[in-house]
Structures are given as C-alpha cells and as structure tokens.
Amino acid sequence: MAEVEPSGTDLKFKRILLKISGEALMGSSEYGIDMPTCLRFAQEISDACETTGAEICLVIGGGNIFRGLAGAANGMERSQADSMGMMATIMNALAMQSALETIGVQTRVQSGIRMDEICEPFIRRRAIRHMEKGRVVIFAAGTGNPYFTTDTGAALRAAEMHCDAMLKGTQVDGVYSADPKLDKDAVRYDHLTYQDVLARNLRVMDASAVSLMRDTNIPIVVFSLHRKGALLDILTGQGLSTVISEG
Ligand code: GTP
C-alpha cells in the first residue's frame, strides 16, 4: 500500500463488513475466478482503507464455483452440498487475499471450518485485533454450518465484529421497486426499514440475515461495486445506495 496518512475524517462508518457475491469475482466469465476482477475489487478496498482509515472485513459468496442449493436440487444430500459450497468460499477468500497482497494490503483469512494448513481458524477476538492493526480480514466458509447462506454468515460476522454497517456490493446501486434491467419505471429506494424488506420479501438478502441485522441494529447498505470509487463514497456518506435500518 502507498504511504498515505489515513485521514479518518468524514468517515460515516468506522468498521464495516463488505459482502461480495461469488459471481462478482467471475467478471465476464461464466464460471470461476477472474483475477483482474479480484484486483479491481482489491484496489477499491485499498483506496477506501487508505483514504479513510476505515477497518474493513470481507465475506465472499461461493456461487461462482459451487452452490449448495443447486447441488441439493441435483440430488445431493443438502449438508454435503453446503459443505462443498463453503469450500468454494474458501477458494474465493484465498484468491482475494492474493489480490489484496499483490497490491500491498495486509490480509488475514479466517475460516469457519478449520483448514489450518491454508488459513487461520475463526477466532473472534483475534479477528478484531487484526482489524485494529489495519489488516483486512476475510471470513471464509460462511457460518461453518450447512443450511445457512453466506449472507447469514456475513450478518453473523458483522455482529460479532461490532461493525457499524454491513455493505452489500451488488450489480445495481441499491434496492429497486422492480428489476431496473427489465422495468424502466423501477425506482430506487434511498431508505427502507428492516421490516419493509422482510414484509415485502424484497430479496436483498435472505430473511435470517436481515433479521439478525435488525436484532443487532446494524444498517445494511446496498450499493454497486461496479462504479470506481463507490466503496469510498459509501464510507464517507456519499454516492447512490439504499440504506436499510430501523428509522
Ligand atoms: P500478530 O499476532 O498481530 O503479529 O498477528 P499475525 O497474524 O501477523 O501473527 P501470527 O504470527 O499469528 O501469524 C503469522 C502468519 O501466519 C499470518 O499470515 C497468519 O495468517 C498465519 N497464520 C496464523 N495462524 C494460522 C493458522 O492456524 N493456519 C494458517 N494456515 N496460517 C496461520
């Protein structure tokens, strides 16, 4: 990382968890990990950390490699399929660690399933120390349990890390009344309550993740990761997004 003194000023959220879908790592490919795309995300994270001094942890899905639900639909026992999905998230975490380290960002991967030869086990207090030291912590293997999603894993880690917000990077810059790619009249919401999302089944994240964010009063910020500088903008309270919170 370049020698830039973090200003810490104008910072809306001091510590955040960024959730990225596995599919986002595919870039324009149909499957797998596109390293130039990982490097682009890594640069966004690096710029945001350097400029603001924010503490960032990451959860990445696994759908670019294997989806537990799809495996189960295909006749595989659900727990087995979910274990495979969790291993996919570990591959993505290692790829992002590599991308971040390529540009000089100190990174630690902690996994919810022990895989001591390749990454640290999840130890909450240790993860907090890593973040306090300016390291980006990537949480892999979801919650470490089947029948949960990486959204729920992200919500759980955001709560455990006492994050000020969970940022969900998506294809579009917020939550819309309809799919903006299909409906030109779709409108973007600036703000929604947790209850709006749950009652209207808006599918921002699965219901258990939204409920946990409501119970712990952590806002969810939905924004587009595709625009350069978007993460920095969100951290400083700018840019387009939908904020989901209580009030
Ligand atoms: P400090 O205690 O703040 O110095 O943190 P640190 O992570 O730099 O120290 P540590 O000596 O614990 O770790 C050094 C390196 O080993 C880091 O890259 C860790 O991610 C890695 N590491 C630590 N524990 C494990 C583990 O159980 N498995 C694997 N694969 N790597 C580990």
Tab-separated table of C-alpha atoms and ligand atoms in Angstrom:
chain	number	residue	atom	x	y	z
A	1	MET	CA	0.000	0.000	0.000
A	2	ALA	CA	1.255	3.509	-0.726
A	3	GLU	CA	2.329	5.695	2.182
A	4	VAL	CA	-0.794	7.769	2.633
A	5	GLU	CA	-1.749	9.059	6.043
A	6	PRO	CA	-5.337	7.943	6.682
A	7	SER	CA	-7.425	10.999	7.401
A	8	GLY	CA	-10.256	9.253	9.229
A	9	THR	CA	-12.263	12.443	8.675
A	10	ASP	CA	-15.756	12.494	7.209
A	11	LEU	CA	-15.974	8.821	7.947
A	12	LYS	CA	-19.546	7.631	8.227
A	13	PHE	CA	-18.742	4.044	9.175
A	14	LYS	CA	-15.502	3.263	11.024
A	15	ARG	CA	-15.703	-0.529	10.772
A	16	ILE	CA	-17.614	-2.290	8.043
A	17	LEU	CA	-18.182	-5.744	6.674
A	18	LEU	CA	-18.317	-5.867	2.883
A	19	LYS	CA	-20.282	-8.742	1.383
A	20	ILE	CA	-19.482	-9.613	-2.229
A	21	SER	CA	-21.192	-12.418	-4.131
A	22	GLY	CA	-19.045	-15.174	-5.564
A	23	GLU	CA	-20.475	-14.381	-9.002
A	24	ALA	CA	-18.967	-10.902	-8.806
A	25	LEU	CA	-15.495	-12.496	-8.959
A	26	MET	CA	-16.275	-14.132	-12.327
A	27	GLY	CA	-16.029	-10.826	-14.206
A	28	SER	CA	-17.346	-11.529	-17.676
A	29	SER	CA	-16.633	-15.264	-17.433
A	30	GLU	CA	-19.293	-17.907	-16.903
A	31	TYR	CA	-17.529	-19.658	-14.071
A	32	GLY	CA	-14.644	-19.383	-11.640
A	33	ILE	CA	-12.327	-16.604	-10.575
A	34	ASP	CA	-11.200	-13.745	-12.808
A	35	MET	CA	-8.054	-12.311	-11.230
A	36	PRO	CA	-8.255	-8.880	-12.949
A	37	THR	CA	-11.723	-8.524	-11.384
A	38	CYS	CA	-10.364	-9.547	-7.968
A	39	LEU	CA	-7.586	-6.981	-8.384
A	40	ARG	CA	-10.121	-4.264	-9.227
A	41	PHE	CA	-12.078	-5.010	-6.036
A	42	ALA	CA	-8.818	-5.167	-4.082
A	43	GLN	CA	-7.874	-1.708	-5.363
A	44	GLU	CA	-11.273	-0.321	-4.322
A	45	ILE	CA	-10.768	-1.740	-0.827
A	46	SER	CA	-7.204	-0.458	-0.638
A	47	ASP	CA	-8.231	3.062	-1.741
A	48	ALA	CA	-11.098	3.128	0.755
A	49	CYS	CA	-8.874	1.971	3.648
A	50	GLU	CA	-6.052	4.366	2.814
A	51	THR	CA	-8.217	7.411	2.330
A	52	THR	CA	-10.449	6.981	5.350
A	53	GLY	CA	-8.621	4.702	7.789
A	54	ALA	CA	-11.763	2.532	7.931
A	55	GLU	CA	-11.486	-1.058	9.163
A	56	ILE	CA	-12.782	-3.483	6.579
A	57	CYS	CA	-13.622	-7.165	6.740
A	58	LEU	CA	-14.966	-9.213	3.878
A	59	VAL	CA	-17.302	-12.102	3.232
A	60	ILE	CA	-17.398	-13.531	-0.285
A	61	GLY	CA	-20.007	-15.994	-1.542
A	62	GLY	CA	-19.185	-19.151	-3.488
A	63	GLY	CA	-21.735	-19.245	-6.301
A	64	ASN	CA	-19.086	-18.739	-8.998
A	65	ILE	CA	-17.759	-22.206	-8.151
A	66	PHE	CA	-20.458	-24.238	-6.413
A	67	ARG	CA	-23.874	-23.533	-4.955
A	68	GLY	CA	-25.051	-25.758	-2.132
A	69	LEU	CA	-28.717	-25.303	-3.042
A	70	ALA	CA	-28.099	-26.225	-6.675
A	71	GLY	CA	-26.230	-29.340	-5.566
A	72	ALA	CA	-29.128	-30.309	-3.313
A	73	ALA	CA	-31.598	-29.701	-6.151
A	74	ASN	CA	-29.470	-32.022	-8.235
A	75	GLY	CA	-29.957	-34.912	-5.808
A	76	MET	CA	-27.017	-34.347	-3.467
A	77	GLU	CA	-27.537	-34.580	0.278
A	78	ARG	CA	-28.006	-30.967	1.451
A	79	SER	CA	-25.321	-30.904	4.153
A	80	GLN	CA	-22.807	-32.398	1.742
A	81	ALA	CA	-23.711	-29.854	-0.909
A	82	ASP	CA	-23.441	-26.989	1.581
A	83	SER	CA	-20.009	-28.236	2.705
A	84	MET	CA	-18.887	-28.049	-0.914
A	85	GLY	CA	-20.325	-24.535	-1.189
A	86	MET	CA	-18.410	-23.483	1.925
A	87	MET	CA	-15.197	-24.834	0.410
A	88	ALA	CA	-15.902	-22.697	-2.663
A	89	THR	CA	-15.960	-19.624	-0.422
A	90	ILE	CA	-12.539	-20.591	0.939
A	91	MET	CA	-11.156	-20.672	-2.622
A	92	ASN	CA	-12.596	-17.209	-3.261
A	93	ALA	CA	-11.182	-15.910	0.023
A	94	LEU	CA	-7.691	-17.148	-0.903
A	95	ALA	CA	-7.968	-15.551	-4.358
A	96	MET	CA	-8.980	-12.206	-2.826
A	97	GLN	CA	-6.191	-12.485	-0.260
A	98	SER	CA	-3.768	-12.979	-3.114
A	99	ALA	CA	-5.189	-9.968	-4.990
A	100	LEU	CA	-5.037	-7.733	-1.912
A	101	GLU	CA	-1.483	-8.818	-1.080
A	102	THR	CA	-0.400	-8.198	-4.678
A	103	ILE	CA	-1.130	-4.510	-4.116
A	104	GLY	CA	0.354	-4.481	-0.617
A	105	VAL	CA	-2.748	-4.723	1.584
A	106	GLN	CA	-2.137	-6.801	4.708
A	107	THR	CA	-4.769	-9.504	4.835
A	108	ARG	CA	-5.749	-12.433	7.018
A	109	VAL	CA	-8.149	-15.213	6.072
A	110	GLN	CA	-10.130	-16.845	8.868
A	111	SER	CA	-12.299	-19.840	8.126
A	112	GLY	CA	-15.397	-21.100	9.910
A	113	ILE	CA	-14.252	-24.633	9.026
A	114	ARG	CA	-10.767	-25.439	10.247
A	115	MET	CA	-8.269	-25.704	7.472
A	116	ASP	CA	-5.182	-24.864	9.456
A	117	GLU	CA	-2.667	-25.543	6.705
A	118	ILE	CA	-4.084	-22.819	4.479
A	119	CYS	CA	-5.698	-20.206	6.724
A	120	GLU	CA	-6.415	-19.238	10.309
A	121	PRO	CA	-9.424	-20.641	12.140
A	122	PHE	CA	-12.122	-18.097	13.017
A	123	ILE	CA	-11.190	-16.590	16.379
A	124	ARG	CA	-13.350	-13.548	17.032
A	125	ARG	CA	-11.010	-11.634	19.314
A	126	ARG	CA	-8.051	-12.282	17.062
A	127	ALA	CA	-10.005	-11.056	14.048
A	128	ILE	CA	-10.772	-7.835	15.918
A	129	ARG	CA	-7.063	-7.333	16.698
A	130	HIS	CA	-6.192	-7.889	13.040
A	131	MET	CA	-8.663	-5.199	12.056
A	132	GLU	CA	-7.401	-2.790	14.689
A	133	LYS	CA	-3.944	-3.248	13.163
A	134	GLY	CA	-5.293	-2.219	9.754
A	135	ARG	CA	-5.444	-5.699	8.258
A	136	VAL	CA	-8.320	-6.683	6.017
A	137	VAL	CA	-9.852	-9.870	7.427
A	138	ILE	CA	-11.619	-12.202	5.015
A	139	PHE	CA	-14.074	-14.549	6.661
A	140	ALA	CA	-14.398	-17.791	4.718
A	141	ALA	CA	-16.701	-20.833	4.952
A	142	GLY	CA	-19.828	-18.886	5.863
A	143	THR	CA	-21.051	-19.771	9.342
A	144	GLY	CA	-19.245	-23.112	9.150
A	145	ASN	CA	-22.619	-24.876	9.174
A	146	PRO	CA	-24.889	-26.269	6.483
A	147	TYR	CA	-28.386	-24.840	5.886
A	148	PHE	CA	-27.080	-21.270	6.147
A	149	THR	CA	-26.098	-18.873	3.400
A	150	THR	CA	-23.074	-16.616	3.085
A	151	ASP	CA	-25.488	-13.690	3.638
A	152	THR	CA	-26.253	-15.115	7.078
A	153	GLY	CA	-22.546	-15.765	7.612
A	154	ALA	CA	-21.854	-12.123	6.713
A	155	ALA	CA	-24.541	-10.885	9.124
A	156	LEU	CA	-23.184	-13.089	11.899
A	157	ARG	CA	-19.599	-11.890	11.420
A	158	ALA	CA	-20.731	-8.246	11.142
A	159	ALA	CA	-22.475	-8.618	14.508
A	160	GLU	CA	-19.530	-10.436	16.115
A	161	MET	CA	-17.070	-7.800	14.858
A	162	HIS	CA	-19.356	-4.982	16.097
A	163	CYS	CA	-19.374	-3.477	12.617
A	164	ASP	CA	-21.039	-0.112	12.099
A	165	ALA	CA	-22.609	-1.327	8.858
A	166	MET	CA	-22.845	-4.272	6.529
A	167	LEU	CA	-22.231	-3.187	2.926
A	168	LYS	CA	-23.684	-5.380	0.235
A	169	GLY	CA	-21.987	-4.794	-3.116
A	170	THR	CA	-24.334	-5.741	-5.970
A	171	GLN	CA	-24.790	-5.242	-9.717
A	172	VAL	CA	-27.010	-2.172	-9.175
A	173	ASP	CA	-26.772	0.868	-6.926
A	174	GLY	CA	-29.476	-0.073	-4.423
A	175	VAL	CA	-32.818	-1.765	-3.945
A	176	TYR	CA	-35.393	-1.035	-6.652
A	177	SER	CA	-39.178	-1.403	-6.776
A	178	ALA	CA	-38.685	-3.785	-9.747
A	179	ASP	CA	-35.733	-5.154	-11.700
A	180	PRO	CA	-34.225	-1.981	-13.238
A	181	LYS	CA	-32.808	-4.027	-16.124
A	182	LEU	CA	-36.308	-5.197	-17.101
A	183	ASP	CA	-38.537	-2.325	-15.989
A	184	LYS	CA	-37.638	1.259	-16.947
A	185	ASP	CA	-40.124	2.599	-14.381
A	186	ALA	CA	-38.362	0.877	-11.495
A	187	VAL	CA	-37.437	3.345	-8.752
A	188	ARG	CA	-34.547	3.102	-6.320
A	189	TYR	CA	-35.310	3.425	-2.630
A	190	ASP	CA	-32.978	5.660	-0.612
A	191	HIS	CA	-34.100	4.081	2.620
A	192	LEU	CA	-36.049	1.039	3.754
A	193	THR	CA	-36.696	-0.415	7.184
A	194	TYR	CA	-35.754	-3.997	8.006
A	195	GLN	CA	-39.474	-4.659	8.292
A	196	ASP	CA	-40.102	-3.290	4.756
A	197	VAL	CA	-37.557	-5.722	3.378
A	198	LEU	CA	-38.939	-8.681	5.315
A	199	ALA	CA	-42.653	-7.977	4.843
A	200	ARG	CA	-42.321	-7.143	1.139
A	201	ASN	CA	-39.927	-10.019	0.553
A	202	LEU	CA	-37.562	-7.682	-1.304
A	203	ARG	CA	-34.831	-10.330	-1.517
A	204	VAL	CA	-31.938	-8.035	-0.746
A	205	MET	CA	-30.533	-10.745	1.482
A	206	ASP	CA	-32.161	-13.797	2.948
A	207	ALA	CA	-34.576	-13.217	5.794
A	208	SER	CA	-32.387	-14.660	8.557
A	209	ALA	CA	-29.550	-12.259	7.638
A	210	VAL	CA	-31.914	-9.259	7.621
A	211	SER	CA	-33.452	-10.347	10.956
A	212	LEU	CA	-30.029	-10.609	12.574
A	213	MET	CA	-29.112	-7.121	11.328
A	214	ARG	CA	-32.398	-5.832	12.734
A	215	ASP	CA	-31.806	-7.517	16.111
A	216	THR	CA	-28.294	-6.088	16.351
A	217	ASN	CA	-29.333	-2.726	14.842
A	218	ILE	CA	-26.618	-2.782	12.162
A	219	PRO	CA	-27.593	-0.942	8.964
A	220	ILE	CA	-27.336	-2.737	5.619
A	221	VAL	CA	-26.122	-0.538	2.755
A	222	VAL	CA	-26.823	-1.875	-0.733
A	223	PHE	CA	-24.669	-0.294	-3.444
A	224	SER	CA	-22.993	-1.038	-6.762
A	225	LEU	CA	-19.421	-2.270	-6.656
A	226	HIS	CA	-19.073	-1.687	-10.370
A	227	ARG	CA	-18.509	2.052	-10.225
A	228	LYS	CA	-14.946	3.079	-9.428
A	229	GLY	CA	-14.735	4.819	-6.059
A	230	ALA	CA	-18.161	3.551	-4.949
A	231	LEU	CA	-16.876	1.931	-1.751
A	232	LEU	CA	-15.028	5.083	-0.726
A	233	ASP	CA	-18.171	7.125	-1.405
A	234	ILE	CA	-20.304	4.885	0.801
A	235	LEU	CA	-17.784	5.060	3.649
A	236	THR	CA	-17.902	8.839	3.525
A	237	GLY	CA	-21.693	9.017	3.273
A	238	GLN	CA	-21.859	9.813	-0.453
A	239	GLY	CA	-22.892	8.016	-3.623
A	240	LEU	CA	-26.070	6.153	-4.502
A	241	SER	CA	-27.264	3.370	-2.251
A	242	THR	CA	-30.220	2.042	-0.324
A	243	VAL	CA	-29.805	2.099	3.435
A	244	ILE	CA	-31.817	-0.460	5.386
A	245	SER	CA	-32.137	0.441	9.031
A	246	GLU	CA	-34.727	0.879	11.764
A	247	GLY	CA	-35.614	4.536	11.450
B	1	GTP	P1	0.106	-10.605	15.232
B	1	GTP	O1	-0.117	-11.502	16.387
B	1	GTP	O2	-0.629	-9.344	15.337
B	1	GTP	O3	1.513	-10.418	14.847
B	1	GTP	O4	-0.677	-11.299	14.027
B	1	GTP	P2	-0.123	-12.205	12.872
B	1	GTP	O5	-1.322	-12.779	12.188
B	1	GTP	O6	0.845	-11.498	11.982
B	1	GTP	O7	0.691	-13.269	13.648
B	1	GTP	P3	0.846	-14.776	13.587
B	1	GTP	O8	2.268	-14.988	13.944
B	1	GTP	O9	-0.220	-15.411	14.395
B	1	GTP	O10	0.598	-15.166	12.072
B	1	GTP	C1	1.587	-15.035	11.097
B	1	GTP	C2	1.042	-15.563	9.800
B	1	GTP	O11	0.631	-16.915	9.963
B	1	GTP	C3	-0.178	-14.798	9.279
B	1	GTP	O12	-0.099	-14.722	7.861
B	1	GTP	C4	-1.315	-15.660	9.685
B	1	GTP	O13	-2.457	-15.535	8.825
B	1	GTP	C5	-0.721	-17.043	9.575
B	1	GTP	N1	-1.388	-17.965	10.485
B	1	GTP	C6	-1.623	-17.817	11.797
B	1	GTP	N2	-2.320	-18.851	12.289
B	1	GTP	C7	-2.523	-19.706	11.252
B	1	GTP	C8	-3.168	-20.976	11.121
B	1	GTP	O14	-3.728	-21.550	12.037
B	1	GTP	N3	-3.147	-21.522	9.865
B	1	GTP	C9	-2.552	-20.893	8.814
B	1	GTP	N4	-2.598	-21.506	7.626
B	1	GTP	N5	-1.937	-19.724	8.905
B	1	GTP	C10	-1.922	-19.123	10.101
